[in-house]
Tab-separated table of C-alpha atoms in Angstrom:
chain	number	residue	atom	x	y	z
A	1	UNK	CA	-14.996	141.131	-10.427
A	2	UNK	CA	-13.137	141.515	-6.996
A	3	UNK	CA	-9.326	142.894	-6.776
A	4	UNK	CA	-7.185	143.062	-4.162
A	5	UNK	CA	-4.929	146.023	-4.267
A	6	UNK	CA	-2.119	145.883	-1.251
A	7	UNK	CA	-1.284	149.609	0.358
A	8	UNK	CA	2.319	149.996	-1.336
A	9	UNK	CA	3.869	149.901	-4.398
A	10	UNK	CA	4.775	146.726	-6.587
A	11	UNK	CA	6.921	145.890	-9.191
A	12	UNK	CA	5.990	145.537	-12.849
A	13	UNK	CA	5.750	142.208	-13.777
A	14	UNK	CA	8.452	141.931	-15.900
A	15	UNK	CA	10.924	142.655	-13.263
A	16	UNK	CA	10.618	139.108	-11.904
A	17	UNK	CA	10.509	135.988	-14.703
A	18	UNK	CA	9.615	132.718	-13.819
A	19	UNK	CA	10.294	130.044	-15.868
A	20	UNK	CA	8.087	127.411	-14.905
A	21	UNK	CA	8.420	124.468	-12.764
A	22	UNK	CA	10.407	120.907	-13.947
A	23	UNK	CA	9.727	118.158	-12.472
A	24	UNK	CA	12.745	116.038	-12.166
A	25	UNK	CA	12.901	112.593	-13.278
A	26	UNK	CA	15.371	110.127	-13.670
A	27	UNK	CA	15.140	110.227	-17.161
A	28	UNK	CA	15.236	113.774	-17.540
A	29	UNK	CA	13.179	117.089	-16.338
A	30	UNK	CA	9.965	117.408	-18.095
A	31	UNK	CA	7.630	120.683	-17.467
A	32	UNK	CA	5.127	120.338	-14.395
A	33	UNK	CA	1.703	118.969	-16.175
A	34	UNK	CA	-1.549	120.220	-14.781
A	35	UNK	CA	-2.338	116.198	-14.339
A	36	UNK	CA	0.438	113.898	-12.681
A	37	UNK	CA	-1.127	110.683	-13.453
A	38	UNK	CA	0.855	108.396	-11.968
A	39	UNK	CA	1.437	109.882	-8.547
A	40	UNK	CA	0.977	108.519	-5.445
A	41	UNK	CA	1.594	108.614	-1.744
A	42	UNK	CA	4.624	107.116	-2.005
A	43	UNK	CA	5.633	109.457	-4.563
A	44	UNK	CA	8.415	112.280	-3.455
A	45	UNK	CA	8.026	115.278	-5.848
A	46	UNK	CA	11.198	116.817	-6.497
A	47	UNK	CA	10.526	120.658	-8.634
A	48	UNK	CA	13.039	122.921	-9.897
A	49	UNK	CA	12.022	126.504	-11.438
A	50	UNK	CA	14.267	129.233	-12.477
A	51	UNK	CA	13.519	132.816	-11.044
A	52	UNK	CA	15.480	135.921	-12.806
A	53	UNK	CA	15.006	138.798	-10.296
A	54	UNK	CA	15.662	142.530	-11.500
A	55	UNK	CA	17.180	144.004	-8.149
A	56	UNK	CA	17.285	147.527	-9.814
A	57	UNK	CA	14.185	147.569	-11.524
A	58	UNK	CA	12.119	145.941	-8.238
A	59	UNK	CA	13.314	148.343	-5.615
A	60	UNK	CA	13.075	151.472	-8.066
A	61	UNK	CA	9.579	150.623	-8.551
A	62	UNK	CA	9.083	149.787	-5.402
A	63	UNK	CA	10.676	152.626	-4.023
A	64	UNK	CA	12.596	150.701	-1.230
A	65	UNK	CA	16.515	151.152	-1.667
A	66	UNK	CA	18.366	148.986	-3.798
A	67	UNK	CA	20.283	146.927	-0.664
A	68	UNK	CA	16.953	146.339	1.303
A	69	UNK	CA	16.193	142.376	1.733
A	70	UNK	CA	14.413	140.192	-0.620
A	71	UNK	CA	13.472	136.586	-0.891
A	72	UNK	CA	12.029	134.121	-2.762
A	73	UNK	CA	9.960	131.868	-1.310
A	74	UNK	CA	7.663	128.616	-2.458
A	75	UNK	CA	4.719	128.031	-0.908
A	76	UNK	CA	2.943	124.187	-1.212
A	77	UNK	CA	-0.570	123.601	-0.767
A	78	UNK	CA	-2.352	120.333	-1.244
A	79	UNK	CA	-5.946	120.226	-1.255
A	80	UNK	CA	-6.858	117.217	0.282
A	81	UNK	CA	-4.514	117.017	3.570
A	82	UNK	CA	-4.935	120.980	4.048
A	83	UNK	CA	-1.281	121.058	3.986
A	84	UNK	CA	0.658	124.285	3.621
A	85	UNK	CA	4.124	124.522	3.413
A	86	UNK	CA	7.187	126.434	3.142
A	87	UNK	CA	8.330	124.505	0.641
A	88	UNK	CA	11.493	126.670	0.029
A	89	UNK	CA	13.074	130.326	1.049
A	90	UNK	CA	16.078	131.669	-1.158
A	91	UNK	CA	17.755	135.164	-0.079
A	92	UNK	CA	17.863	137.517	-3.435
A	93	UNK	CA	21.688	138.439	-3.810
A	94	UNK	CA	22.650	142.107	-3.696
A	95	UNK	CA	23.767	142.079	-7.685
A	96	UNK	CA	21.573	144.338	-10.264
A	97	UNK	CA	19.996	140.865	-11.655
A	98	UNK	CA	19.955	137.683	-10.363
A	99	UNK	CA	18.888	134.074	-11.908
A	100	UNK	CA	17.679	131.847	-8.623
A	101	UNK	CA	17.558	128.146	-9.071
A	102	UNK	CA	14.539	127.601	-7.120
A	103	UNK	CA	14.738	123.385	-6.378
A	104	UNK	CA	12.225	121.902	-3.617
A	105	UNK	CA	11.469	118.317	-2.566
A	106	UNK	CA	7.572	117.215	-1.327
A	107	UNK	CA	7.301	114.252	0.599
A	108	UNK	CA	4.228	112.552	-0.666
A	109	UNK	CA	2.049	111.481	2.083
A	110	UNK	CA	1.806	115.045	2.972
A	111	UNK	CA	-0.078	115.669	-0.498
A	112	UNK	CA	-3.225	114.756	-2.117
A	113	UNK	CA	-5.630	116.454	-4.706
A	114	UNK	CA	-4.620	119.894	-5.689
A	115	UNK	CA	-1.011	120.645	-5.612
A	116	UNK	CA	-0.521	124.442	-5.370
A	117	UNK	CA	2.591	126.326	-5.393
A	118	UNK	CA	2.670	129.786	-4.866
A	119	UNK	CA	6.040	131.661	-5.651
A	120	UNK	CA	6.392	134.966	-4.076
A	121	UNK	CA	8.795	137.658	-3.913
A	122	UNK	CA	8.863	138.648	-0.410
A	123	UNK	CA	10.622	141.957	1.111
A	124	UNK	CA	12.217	140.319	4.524
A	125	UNK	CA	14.132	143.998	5.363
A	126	UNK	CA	12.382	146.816	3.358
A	127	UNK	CA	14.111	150.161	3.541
A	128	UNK	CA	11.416	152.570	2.381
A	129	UNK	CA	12.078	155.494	0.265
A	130	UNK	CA	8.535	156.502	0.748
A	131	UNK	CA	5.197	156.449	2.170
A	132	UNK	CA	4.262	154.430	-1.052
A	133	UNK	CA	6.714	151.783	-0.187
A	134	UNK	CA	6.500	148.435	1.070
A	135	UNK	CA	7.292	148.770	5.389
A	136	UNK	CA	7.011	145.953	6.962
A	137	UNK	CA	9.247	142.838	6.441
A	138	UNK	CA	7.102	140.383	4.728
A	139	UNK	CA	5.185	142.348	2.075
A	140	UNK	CA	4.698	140.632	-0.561
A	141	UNK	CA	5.895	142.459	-4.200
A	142	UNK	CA	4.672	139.803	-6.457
A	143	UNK	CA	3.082	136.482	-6.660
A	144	UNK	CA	2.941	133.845	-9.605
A	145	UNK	CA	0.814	130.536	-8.589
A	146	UNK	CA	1.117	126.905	-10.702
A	147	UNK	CA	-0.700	123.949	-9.781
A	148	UNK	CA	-0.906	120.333	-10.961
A	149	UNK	CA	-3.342	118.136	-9.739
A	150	UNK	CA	-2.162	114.976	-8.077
A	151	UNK	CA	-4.060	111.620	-8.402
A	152	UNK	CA	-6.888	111.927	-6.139
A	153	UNK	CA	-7.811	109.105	-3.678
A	154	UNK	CA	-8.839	106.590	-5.786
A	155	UNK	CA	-5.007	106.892	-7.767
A	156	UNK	CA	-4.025	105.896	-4.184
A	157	UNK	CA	-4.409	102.317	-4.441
A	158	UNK	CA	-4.680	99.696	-7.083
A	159	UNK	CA	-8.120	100.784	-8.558
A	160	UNK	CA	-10.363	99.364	-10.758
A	161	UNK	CA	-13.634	99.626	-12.704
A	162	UNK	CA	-16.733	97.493	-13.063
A	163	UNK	CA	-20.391	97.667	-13.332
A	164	UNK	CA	-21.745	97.000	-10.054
A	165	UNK	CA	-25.425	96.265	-11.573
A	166	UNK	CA	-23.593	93.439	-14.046
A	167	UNK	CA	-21.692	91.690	-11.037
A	168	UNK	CA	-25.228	91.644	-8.496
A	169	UNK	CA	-23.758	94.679	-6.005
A	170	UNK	CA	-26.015	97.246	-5.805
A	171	UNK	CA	-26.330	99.259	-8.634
A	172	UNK	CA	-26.538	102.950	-6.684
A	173	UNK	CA	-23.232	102.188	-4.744
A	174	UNK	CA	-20.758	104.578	-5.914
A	175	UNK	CA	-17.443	102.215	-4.880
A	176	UNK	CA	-16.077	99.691	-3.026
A	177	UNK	CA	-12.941	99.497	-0.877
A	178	UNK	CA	-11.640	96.235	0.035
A	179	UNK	CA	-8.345	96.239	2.220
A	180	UNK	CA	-6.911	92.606	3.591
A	181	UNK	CA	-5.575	92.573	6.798
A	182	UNK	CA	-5.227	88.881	7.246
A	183	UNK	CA	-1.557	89.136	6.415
A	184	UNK	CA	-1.160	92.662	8.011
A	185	UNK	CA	3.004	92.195	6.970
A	186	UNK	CA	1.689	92.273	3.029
A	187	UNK	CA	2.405	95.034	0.723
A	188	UNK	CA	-0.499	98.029	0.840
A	189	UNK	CA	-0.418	97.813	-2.796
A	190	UNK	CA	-1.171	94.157	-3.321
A	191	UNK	CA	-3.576	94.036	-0.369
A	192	UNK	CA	-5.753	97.452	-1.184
A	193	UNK	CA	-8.399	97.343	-3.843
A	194	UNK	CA	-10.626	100.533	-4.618
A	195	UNK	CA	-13.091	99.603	-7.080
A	196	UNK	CA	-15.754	102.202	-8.937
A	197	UNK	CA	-18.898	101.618	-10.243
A	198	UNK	CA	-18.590	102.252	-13.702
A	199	UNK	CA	-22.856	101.976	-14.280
A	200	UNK	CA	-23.534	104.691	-12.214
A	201	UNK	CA	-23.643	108.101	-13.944
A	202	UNK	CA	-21.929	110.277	-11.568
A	203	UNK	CA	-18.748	107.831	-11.160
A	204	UNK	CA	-19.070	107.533	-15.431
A	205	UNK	CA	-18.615	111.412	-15.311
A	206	UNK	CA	-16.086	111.472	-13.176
A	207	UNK	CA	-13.944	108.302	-14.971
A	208	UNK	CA	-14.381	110.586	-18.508
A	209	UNK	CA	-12.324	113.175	-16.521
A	210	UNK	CA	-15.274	115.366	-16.069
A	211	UNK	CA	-14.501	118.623	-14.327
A	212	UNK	CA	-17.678	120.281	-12.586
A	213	UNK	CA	-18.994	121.046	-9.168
A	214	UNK	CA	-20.966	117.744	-8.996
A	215	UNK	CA	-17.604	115.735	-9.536
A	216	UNK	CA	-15.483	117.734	-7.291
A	217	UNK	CA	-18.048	116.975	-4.825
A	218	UNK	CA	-17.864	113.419	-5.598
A	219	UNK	CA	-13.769	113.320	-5.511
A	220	UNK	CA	-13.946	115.045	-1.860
A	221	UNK	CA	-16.905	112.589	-0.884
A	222	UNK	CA	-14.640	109.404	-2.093
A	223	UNK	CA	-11.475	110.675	-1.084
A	224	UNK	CA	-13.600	111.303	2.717
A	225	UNK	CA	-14.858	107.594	2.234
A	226	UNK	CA	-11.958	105.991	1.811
A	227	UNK	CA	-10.059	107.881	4.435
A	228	UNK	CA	-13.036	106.932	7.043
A	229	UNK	CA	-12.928	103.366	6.039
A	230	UNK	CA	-9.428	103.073	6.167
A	231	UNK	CA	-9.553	104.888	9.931
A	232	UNK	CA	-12.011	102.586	11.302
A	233	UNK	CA	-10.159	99.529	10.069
A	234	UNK	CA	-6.641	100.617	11.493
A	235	UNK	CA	-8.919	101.736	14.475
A	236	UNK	CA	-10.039	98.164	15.027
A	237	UNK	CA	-6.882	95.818	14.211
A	238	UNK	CA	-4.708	95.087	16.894
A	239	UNK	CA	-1.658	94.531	14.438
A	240	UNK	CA	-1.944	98.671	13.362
A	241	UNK	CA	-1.997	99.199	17.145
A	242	UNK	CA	1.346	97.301	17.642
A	243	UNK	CA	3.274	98.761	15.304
A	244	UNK	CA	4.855	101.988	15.742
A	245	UNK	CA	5.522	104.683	13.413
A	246	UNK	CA	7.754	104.021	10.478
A	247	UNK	CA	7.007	106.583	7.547
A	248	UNK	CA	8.694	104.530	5.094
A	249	UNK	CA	6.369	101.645	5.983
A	250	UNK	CA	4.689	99.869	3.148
A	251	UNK	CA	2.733	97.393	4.370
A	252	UNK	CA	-0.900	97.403	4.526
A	253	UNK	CA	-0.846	97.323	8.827
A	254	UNK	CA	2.345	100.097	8.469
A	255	UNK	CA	0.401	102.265	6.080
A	256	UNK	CA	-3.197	102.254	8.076
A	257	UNK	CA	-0.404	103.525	10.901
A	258	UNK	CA	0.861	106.057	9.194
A	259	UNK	CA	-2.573	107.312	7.902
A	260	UNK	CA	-3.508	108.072	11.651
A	261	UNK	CA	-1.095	109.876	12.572
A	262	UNK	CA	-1.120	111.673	8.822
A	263	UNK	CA	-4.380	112.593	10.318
A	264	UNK	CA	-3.796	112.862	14.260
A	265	UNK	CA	-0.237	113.868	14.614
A	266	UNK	CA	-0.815	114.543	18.761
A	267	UNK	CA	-2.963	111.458	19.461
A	268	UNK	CA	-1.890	108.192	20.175
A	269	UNK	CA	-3.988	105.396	19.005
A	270	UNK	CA	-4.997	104.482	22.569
A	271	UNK	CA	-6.569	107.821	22.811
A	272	UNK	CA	-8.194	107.506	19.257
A	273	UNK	CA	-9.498	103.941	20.075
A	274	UNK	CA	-11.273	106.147	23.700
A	275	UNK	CA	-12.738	108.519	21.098
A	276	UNK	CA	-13.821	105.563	18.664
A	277	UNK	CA	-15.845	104.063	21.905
A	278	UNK	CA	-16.973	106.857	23.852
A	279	UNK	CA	-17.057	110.297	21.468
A	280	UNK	CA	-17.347	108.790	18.205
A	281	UNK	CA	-18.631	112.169	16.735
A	282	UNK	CA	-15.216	113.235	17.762
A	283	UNK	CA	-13.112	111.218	14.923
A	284	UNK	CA	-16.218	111.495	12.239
A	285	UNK	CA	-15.734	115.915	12.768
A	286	UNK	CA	-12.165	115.785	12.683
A	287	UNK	CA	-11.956	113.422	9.645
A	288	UNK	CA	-14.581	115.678	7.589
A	289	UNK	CA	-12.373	118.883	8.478
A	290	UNK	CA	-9.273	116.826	7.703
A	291	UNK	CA	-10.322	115.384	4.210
A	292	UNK	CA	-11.748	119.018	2.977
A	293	UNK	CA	-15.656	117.050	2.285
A	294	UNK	CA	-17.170	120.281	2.405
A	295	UNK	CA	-15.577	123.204	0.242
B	1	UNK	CA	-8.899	147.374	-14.954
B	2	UNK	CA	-5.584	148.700	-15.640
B	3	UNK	CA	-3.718	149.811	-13.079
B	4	UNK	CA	-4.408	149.735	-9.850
B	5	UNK	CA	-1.621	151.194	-7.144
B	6	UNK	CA	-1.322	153.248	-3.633
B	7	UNK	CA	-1.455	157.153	-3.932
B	8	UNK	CA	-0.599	159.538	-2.113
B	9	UNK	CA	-3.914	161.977	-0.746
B	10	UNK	CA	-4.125	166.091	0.405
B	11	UNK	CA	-4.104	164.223	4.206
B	12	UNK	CA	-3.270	160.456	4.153
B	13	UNK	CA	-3.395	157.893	1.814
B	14	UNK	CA	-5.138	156.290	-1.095
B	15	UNK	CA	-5.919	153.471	-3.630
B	16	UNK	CA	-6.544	154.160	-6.940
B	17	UNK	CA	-7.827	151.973	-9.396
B	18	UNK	CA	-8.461	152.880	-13.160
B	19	UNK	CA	-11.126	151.123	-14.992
B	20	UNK	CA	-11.251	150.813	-19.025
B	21	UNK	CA	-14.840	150.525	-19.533
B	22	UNK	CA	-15.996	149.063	-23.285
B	23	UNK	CA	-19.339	149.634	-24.124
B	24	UNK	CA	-21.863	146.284	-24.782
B	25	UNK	CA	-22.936	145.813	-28.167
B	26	UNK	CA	-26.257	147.744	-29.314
B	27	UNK	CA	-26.277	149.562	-25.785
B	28	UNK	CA	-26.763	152.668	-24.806
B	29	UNK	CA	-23.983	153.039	-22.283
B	30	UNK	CA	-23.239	151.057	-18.842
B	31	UNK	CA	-24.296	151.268	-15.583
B	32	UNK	CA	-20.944	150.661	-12.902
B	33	UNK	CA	-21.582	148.969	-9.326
B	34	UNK	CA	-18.595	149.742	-7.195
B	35	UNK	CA	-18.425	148.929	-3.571
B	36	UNK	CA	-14.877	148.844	-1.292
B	37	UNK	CA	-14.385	147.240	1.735
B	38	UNK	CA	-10.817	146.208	3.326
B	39	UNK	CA	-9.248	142.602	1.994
B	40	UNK	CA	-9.080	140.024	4.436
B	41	UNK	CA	-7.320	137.705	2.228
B	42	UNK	CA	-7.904	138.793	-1.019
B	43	UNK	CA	-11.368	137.182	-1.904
B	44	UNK	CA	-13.010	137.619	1.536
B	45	UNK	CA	-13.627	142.024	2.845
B	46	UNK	CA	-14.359	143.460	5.852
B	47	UNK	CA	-16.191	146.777	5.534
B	48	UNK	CA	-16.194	147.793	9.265
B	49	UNK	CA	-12.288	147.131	9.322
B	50	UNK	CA	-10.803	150.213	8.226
B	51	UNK	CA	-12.702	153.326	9.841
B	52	UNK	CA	-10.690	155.576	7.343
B	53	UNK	CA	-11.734	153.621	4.602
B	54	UNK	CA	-14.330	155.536	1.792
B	55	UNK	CA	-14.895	156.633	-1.701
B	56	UNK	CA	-13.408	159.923	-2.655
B	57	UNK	CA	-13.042	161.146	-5.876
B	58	UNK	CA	-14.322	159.882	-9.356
B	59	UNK	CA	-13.099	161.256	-12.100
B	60	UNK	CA	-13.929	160.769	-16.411
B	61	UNK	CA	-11.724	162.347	-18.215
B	62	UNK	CA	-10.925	165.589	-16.984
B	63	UNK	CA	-14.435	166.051	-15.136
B	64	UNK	CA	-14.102	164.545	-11.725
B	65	UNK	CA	-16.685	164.220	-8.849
B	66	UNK	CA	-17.020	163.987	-5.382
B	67	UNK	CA	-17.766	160.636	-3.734
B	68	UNK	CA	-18.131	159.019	-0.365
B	69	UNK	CA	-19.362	155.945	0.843
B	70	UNK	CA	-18.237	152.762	0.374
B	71	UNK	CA	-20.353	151.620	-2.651
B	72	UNK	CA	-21.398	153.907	-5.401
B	73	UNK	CA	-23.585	153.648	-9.047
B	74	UNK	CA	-22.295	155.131	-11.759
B	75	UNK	CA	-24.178	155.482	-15.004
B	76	UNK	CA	-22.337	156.436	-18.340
B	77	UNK	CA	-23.950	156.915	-21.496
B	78	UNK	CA	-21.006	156.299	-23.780
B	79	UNK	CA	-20.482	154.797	-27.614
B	80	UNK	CA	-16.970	154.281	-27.659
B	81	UNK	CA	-14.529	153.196	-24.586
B	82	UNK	CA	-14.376	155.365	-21.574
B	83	UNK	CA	-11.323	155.482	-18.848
B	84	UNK	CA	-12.747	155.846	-15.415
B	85	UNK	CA	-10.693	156.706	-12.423
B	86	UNK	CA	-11.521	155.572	-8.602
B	87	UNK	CA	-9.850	156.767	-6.226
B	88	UNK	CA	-10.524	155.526	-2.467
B	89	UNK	CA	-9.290	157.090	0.878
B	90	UNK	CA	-7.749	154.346	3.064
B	91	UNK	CA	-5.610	153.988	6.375
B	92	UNK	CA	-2.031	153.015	5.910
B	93	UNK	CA	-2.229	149.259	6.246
B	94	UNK	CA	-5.134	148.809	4.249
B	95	UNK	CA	-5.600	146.635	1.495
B	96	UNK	CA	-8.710	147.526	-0.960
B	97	UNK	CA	-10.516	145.179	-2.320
B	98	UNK	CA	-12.376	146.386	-5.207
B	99	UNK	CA	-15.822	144.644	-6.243
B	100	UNK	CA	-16.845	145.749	-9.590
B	101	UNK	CA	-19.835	145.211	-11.347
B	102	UNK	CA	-21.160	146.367	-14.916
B	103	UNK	CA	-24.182	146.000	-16.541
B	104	UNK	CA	-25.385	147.215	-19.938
B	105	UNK	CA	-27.950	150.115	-20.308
């Protein structure tokens, strides 16, 4: 058992209530599942949580006077894309209790894999009572961390399930991505297939919604795959080189352009296609850091 | 562990952390690993970080002991639950992480 004990004094739990996170819907807020099934890239997440914050009760406890500064703030971390984010900051009136109406918006193709937010009550001014007390702006009082785990890589496109062994691929292979670029102009989602090998025990495990070491390994390992596929082919086709960068894109040749520079937001492709030719180990190190293959 | 909050020392400043220690089933007490070493960030320690860092007072019940170090064994041959306090010197930016292990005797 390891525990972190910070050098000043903290509130008791019950001075600060969260009240969960909503996701908000068009057909009404629902409670933030630990599984969003039917996200994707495209996806923009927009959360809502209420925060009650006891002014009184925090600071006395605390032992920081009741005016010093406090905030709430959200932090976002996705798993896959090694993302972290302020995903919002919200000043803690000067009033005895407060109810905050936390609300944040997360732009999908920033995401993937674990979706982690972190709420925090944060001390931006302390005024310390005593050598107990919080001193430095930035001390963090209390922490309360959700998470919901976003449809991996394979979620990301139109997937699909067969037994490699029954349709004469070979029966080890774990998937197969197919992307068509002959009509670079066509929709990613019509043009993308990811299919799994059903017959082969480790992808079986994982499609039962297995959750153990071996099949994290194996989401990280496909969701590295298909990123490195995906890479080389925008890498290679003159009609991802043209375009430029339009986030909204959703065409197959627009979203192989956005993935690069997702992945390489200083590089231009010219500089990418230089590392493809001549440093090679270059793009394979980066992409493994990127995608989080190793945890 | 129960609580576990910054105190003040004769001298400077501490961490104390109070432990609530339930005896196994058909043992004959339990033997405590404790070792302290600065948080880097929270899972991760440093024990070189804080010089000031160390073990200093132990205490069960109203019998307390003397303890330095950063890592210390403690072996209590107890029946029914048994409140241990730890308290550990530290400089004034330090946050202790605690590593706590028990094992039945």
């Amino acid at each position: 058992m390891r525990i972190p004990v910070v050098p000043f004094l903290t509130p008791p739990q019950e001075a600060i209530i969260h009240g969960g996170w909503l996701l908000c819907a068009v057909d009404g807020d629902i409670a933030l599942p630990n599984e969003l099934s039917h996200w994707d890239y495209q996806t923009v997440l927009r959360l809502a949580a209420p925060v009650s914050v006891d002014r009184r009760a925090v600071t006395k406890a605390c032992q920081i006077e009741w005016e010093s500064g406090l905030a709430v703030l959200v932090m976002a971390r996705s798993s896959h894309t090694n993302a972290e984010l302020l995903a919002a900051r919200l000043d803690v009136p000067l009033s005895d209790t407060f109810d905050l109406a936390v609300e944040l918006c997360l732009e999908g193709h920033e995401l993937g894999g674990r979706l982690t937010l972190e709420t925090l009550l944060v001390s931006t001014r302390p005024k310390p009572l005593g050598p107990l007390a919080p001193q430095h702006p930035g001390s963090i009082l209390w922490r309360r961390t959700h998470w919901s785990d976003l449809e991996g890589a394979g979620a990301q496109y139109p997937t699909d399930t067969i037994d490699f062994a029954a349709t004469g691929r070979s029966p080890r292979a774990g998937w197969e991505l197919r992307i068509e670029l002959t009509d670079p102009g066509a929709r990613f989602m019509s043009g993308a297939r990811l299919t799994l090998n059903s017959g082969h025990p480790a992808v079986e495990k994982l499609l039962r919604g297995e959750k153990d070491e071996g099949t994290e390994q194996l989401l990280r390992t496909l969701n590295w795959d298909v990123t490195r596929q995906m890479v080389h082919l925008a890498l290679r086709s003159e009609d991802v080189a043209a375009l430029e960068l339009d986030p909204d894109a959703l065409s197959v040749a627009g979203v192989l352009r956005n993935l690069l520079a997702v992945i390489w937001p200083l590089e231009s492709i010219v500089t990418l296609r230089h590392w493809l030719d001549d440093e090679p180990n270059r793009i394979e190190v980066h992409l493994q850091n990127h995608c989080g293959l190793l945890k | 562990v129960i609580p576990l909050h910054p105190v003040e020392l004769d001298g400077g400043l501490g961490t104390l952390a109070r432990l609530l220690i339930n005896p196994a089933p058909a043992s004959s007490g339990t033997r405590l690993h404790v070792q302290v070493a600065a948080a880097l960030d929270g899972r991760d320690a440093d024990s070189n970080l804080d010089p000031a860092l160390s073990l200093a007072d132990l205490r069960i019940g109203d019998v307390s002991r003397n303890v330095k170090g950063l890592s210390e064994i403690l072996t209590l041959e107890h029946s029914e639950p048994v409140e241990v306090d730890l308290v550990v010197r530290r400089g004034s930016e330090t946050t202790v992480l605690f590593d706590i292990d028990a094992e039945r005797i």
